[in-house]
Amino acid sequence: MQSFTHKETGKTFYYERLPINGPGEEAVLAPPPHGGKDMVYGQRIFVDDGEHGQGWRYGVVLTSVAYVIVDEREEDGRHFWITERWPIRRNNYVEL
């Protein structure tokens, strides 16, 4: 498992790759927040703070930024993902 720190909030998040062919846990294809070509959101970012039980969200963690799917909406029978760009500090490998 790996971790990163959100630059603006200082909160540490843990993440891992989604298992290949995992039951009900397939990667999501969605555009990045700035628009453009769809990208594969193939990582699971754990956002649970221990109190609210939010679980995890689909994301892509790069060197200095993480793209995270934070919500979804349906409009005229079409499904849309709402994504955010999170500025992050160094990725770290964590042994849990």
PDB file of C-alpha atoms in Angstrom, residues 2-95:
ATOM      1  CA  GLN A   2       1.185   3.523  -0.704  1.00  0.00           C
ATOM      2  CA  SER A   3       0.326   6.946   0.673  1.00  0.00           C
ATOM      3  CA  PHE A   4       0.411  10.612  -0.258  1.00  0.00           C
ATOM      4  CA  THR A   5      -0.231  13.863   1.594  1.00  0.00           C
ATOM      5  CA  HIS A   6      -2.702  16.456   0.309  1.00  0.00           C
ATOM      6  CA  LYS A   7      -0.712  19.724   0.028  1.00  0.00           C
ATOM      7  CA  GLU A   8      -3.564  22.028   1.052  1.00  0.00           C
ATOM      8  CA  THR A   9      -5.041  20.067   3.975  1.00  0.00           C
ATOM      9  CA  GLY A  10      -2.027  18.093   5.213  1.00  0.00           C
ATOM     10  CA  LYS A  11      -4.148  14.928   5.401  1.00  0.00           C
ATOM     11  CA  THR A  12      -2.496  11.624   4.487  1.00  0.00           C
ATOM     12  CA  PHE A  13      -4.377   9.247   2.186  1.00  0.00           C
ATOM     13  CA  TYR A  14      -3.579   5.617   1.462  1.00  0.00           C
ATOM     14  CA  TYR A  15      -4.106   4.014  -1.921  1.00  0.00           C
ATOM     15  CA  GLU A  16      -3.619   0.811  -3.848  1.00  0.00           C
ATOM     16  CA  ARG A  17      -4.180  -0.517  -7.339  1.00  0.00           C
ATOM     17  CA  LEU A  18      -7.551  -2.068  -8.005  1.00  0.00           C
ATOM     18  CA  PRO A  19      -7.243  -5.849  -8.283  1.00  0.00           C
ATOM     19  CA  ILE A  20      -7.273  -7.087 -11.849  1.00  0.00           C
ATOM     20  CA  ASN A  21     -10.534  -8.919 -12.546  1.00  0.00           C
ATOM     21  CA  GLY A  22     -11.720  -8.271  -9.001  1.00  0.00           C
ATOM     22  CA  PRO A  23     -15.428  -8.898  -8.458  1.00  0.00           C
ATOM     23  CA  GLY A  24     -17.305  -5.602  -8.834  1.00  0.00           C
ATOM     24  CA  GLU A  25     -14.144  -3.528  -8.611  1.00  0.00           C
ATOM     25  CA  GLU A  26     -13.263  -2.648 -12.182  1.00  0.00           C
ATOM     26  CA  ALA A  27     -11.384   0.500 -13.124  1.00  0.00           C
ATOM     27  CA  VAL A  28     -13.451   3.460 -14.345  1.00  0.00           C
ATOM     28  CA  LEU A  29     -12.896   5.414 -17.557  1.00  0.00           C
ATOM     29  CA  ALA A  30     -13.575   9.139 -16.993  1.00  0.00           C
ATOM     30  CA  PRO A  31     -12.191  12.531 -18.068  1.00  0.00           C
ATOM     31  CA  PRO A  32      -9.806  14.469 -15.822  1.00  0.00           C
ATOM     32  CA  PRO A  33     -11.164  17.597 -14.071  1.00  0.00           C
ATOM     33  CA  HIS A  34      -9.644  19.923 -16.676  1.00  0.00           C
ATOM     34  CA  GLY A  35     -11.462  18.087 -19.475  1.00  0.00           C
ATOM     35  CA  GLY A  36      -9.860  16.296 -22.351  1.00  0.00           C
ATOM     36  CA  LYS A  37      -9.316  12.646 -23.147  1.00  0.00           C
ATOM     37  CA  ASP A  38     -10.725  10.003 -20.791  1.00  0.00           C
ATOM     38  CA  MET A  39      -8.234   8.298 -18.495  1.00  0.00           C
ATOM     39  CA  VAL A  40      -8.369   5.069 -16.520  1.00  0.00           C
ATOM     40  CA  TYR A  41      -9.060   5.572 -12.815  1.00  0.00           C
ATOM     41  CA  GLY A  42      -7.505   2.288 -11.689  1.00  0.00           C
ATOM     42  CA  GLN A  43      -6.542   2.994  -8.087  1.00  0.00           C
ATOM     43  CA  ARG A  44      -8.504   2.853  -4.860  1.00  0.00           C
ATOM     44  CA  ILE A  45      -7.943   5.899  -2.606  1.00  0.00           C
ATOM     45  CA  PHE A  46      -9.095   5.364   0.974  1.00  0.00           C
ATOM     46  CA  VAL A  47     -10.906   8.449   2.269  1.00  0.00           C
ATOM     47  CA  ASP A  48     -12.386   7.006   5.456  1.00  0.00           C
ATOM     48  CA  ASP A  49     -11.697   9.134   8.520  1.00  0.00           C
ATOM     49  CA  GLY A  50     -12.875   6.454  10.943  1.00  0.00           C
ATOM     50  CA  GLU A  51     -16.087   8.299  11.807  1.00  0.00           C
ATOM     51  CA  HIS A  52     -18.134   8.707   8.655  1.00  0.00           C
ATOM     52  CA  GLY A  53     -17.374   5.400   6.921  1.00  0.00           C
ATOM     53  CA  GLN A  54     -16.852   6.883   3.458  1.00  0.00           C
ATOM     54  CA  GLY A  55     -14.664   3.971   2.332  1.00  0.00           C
ATOM     55  CA  TRP A  56     -12.725   4.564  -0.876  1.00  0.00           C
ATOM     56  CA  ARG A  57     -12.919   6.374  -4.201  1.00  0.00           C
ATOM     57  CA  TYR A  58     -11.598   5.738  -7.694  1.00  0.00           C
ATOM     58  CA  GLY A  59      -8.502   7.747  -8.543  1.00  0.00           C
ATOM     59  CA  VAL A  60      -5.227   8.167 -10.370  1.00  0.00           C
ATOM     60  CA  VAL A  61      -2.167   9.086  -8.293  1.00  0.00           C
ATOM     61  CA  LEU A  62       0.722  10.692 -10.152  1.00  0.00           C
ATOM     62  CA  THR A  63       3.936  12.311  -8.877  1.00  0.00           C
ATOM     63  CA  SER A  64       2.544  15.681  -7.773  1.00  0.00           C
ATOM     64  CA  VAL A  65      -1.204  15.399  -8.343  1.00  0.00           C
ATOM     65  CA  ALA A  66      -4.039  12.950  -7.733  1.00  0.00           C
ATOM     66  CA  TYR A  67      -7.224  12.892  -9.805  1.00  0.00           C
ATOM     67  CA  VAL A  68     -10.110  11.613  -7.688  1.00  0.00           C
ATOM     68  CA  ILE A  69     -13.711  10.784  -8.596  1.00  0.00           C
ATOM     69  CA  VAL A  70     -15.729  12.465  -5.851  1.00  0.00           C
ATOM     70  CA  ASP A  71     -19.306  12.123  -7.122  1.00  0.00           C
ATOM     71  CA  GLU A  72     -21.485  10.991  -9.995  1.00  0.00           C
ATOM     72  CA  ARG A  73     -24.612  12.291 -11.667  1.00  0.00           C
ATOM     73  CA  GLU A  74     -27.079  11.127 -14.254  1.00  0.00           C
ATOM     74  CA  GLU A  75     -28.542  13.461 -16.839  1.00  0.00           C
ATOM     75  CA  ASP A  76     -30.806  12.500 -19.739  1.00  0.00           C
ATOM     76  CA  GLY A  77     -29.955   8.848 -19.218  1.00  0.00           C
ATOM     77  CA  ARG A  78     -26.207   9.530 -19.395  1.00  0.00           C
ATOM     78  CA  HIS A  79     -23.820   8.865 -16.540  1.00  0.00           C
ATOM     79  CA  PHE A  80     -21.201  11.517 -15.590  1.00  0.00           C
ATOM     80  CA  TRP A  81     -18.318  11.317 -13.103  1.00  0.00           C
ATOM     81  CA  ILE A  82     -17.392  14.394 -11.044  1.00  0.00           C
ATOM     82  CA  THR A  83     -13.621  14.564 -10.569  1.00  0.00           C
ATOM     83  CA  GLU A  84     -11.245  16.747  -8.560  1.00  0.00           C
ATOM     84  CA  ARG A  85      -7.562  17.533  -8.907  1.00  0.00           C
ATOM     85  CA  TRP A  86      -5.694  17.220  -5.600  1.00  0.00           C
ATOM     86  CA  PRO A  87      -2.183  18.699  -5.283  1.00  0.00           C
ATOM     87  CA  ILE A  88      -0.080  16.185  -3.359  1.00  0.00           C
ATOM     88  CA  ARG A  89       3.293  15.775  -1.710  1.00  0.00           C
ATOM     89  CA  ARG A  90       5.588  12.826  -2.136  1.00  0.00           C
ATOM     90  CA  ASN A  91       4.218   9.318  -2.616  1.00  0.00           C
ATOM     91  CA  ASN A  92       5.397   6.849   0.028  1.00  0.00           C
ATOM     92  CA  TYR A  93       5.309   3.080   0.229  1.00  0.00           C
ATOM     93  CA  VAL A  94       3.712   2.028   3.512  1.00  0.00           C
ATOM     94  CA  GLU A  95       3.901  -1.402   5.092  1.00  0.00           C
TER      95      GLU A  95
END
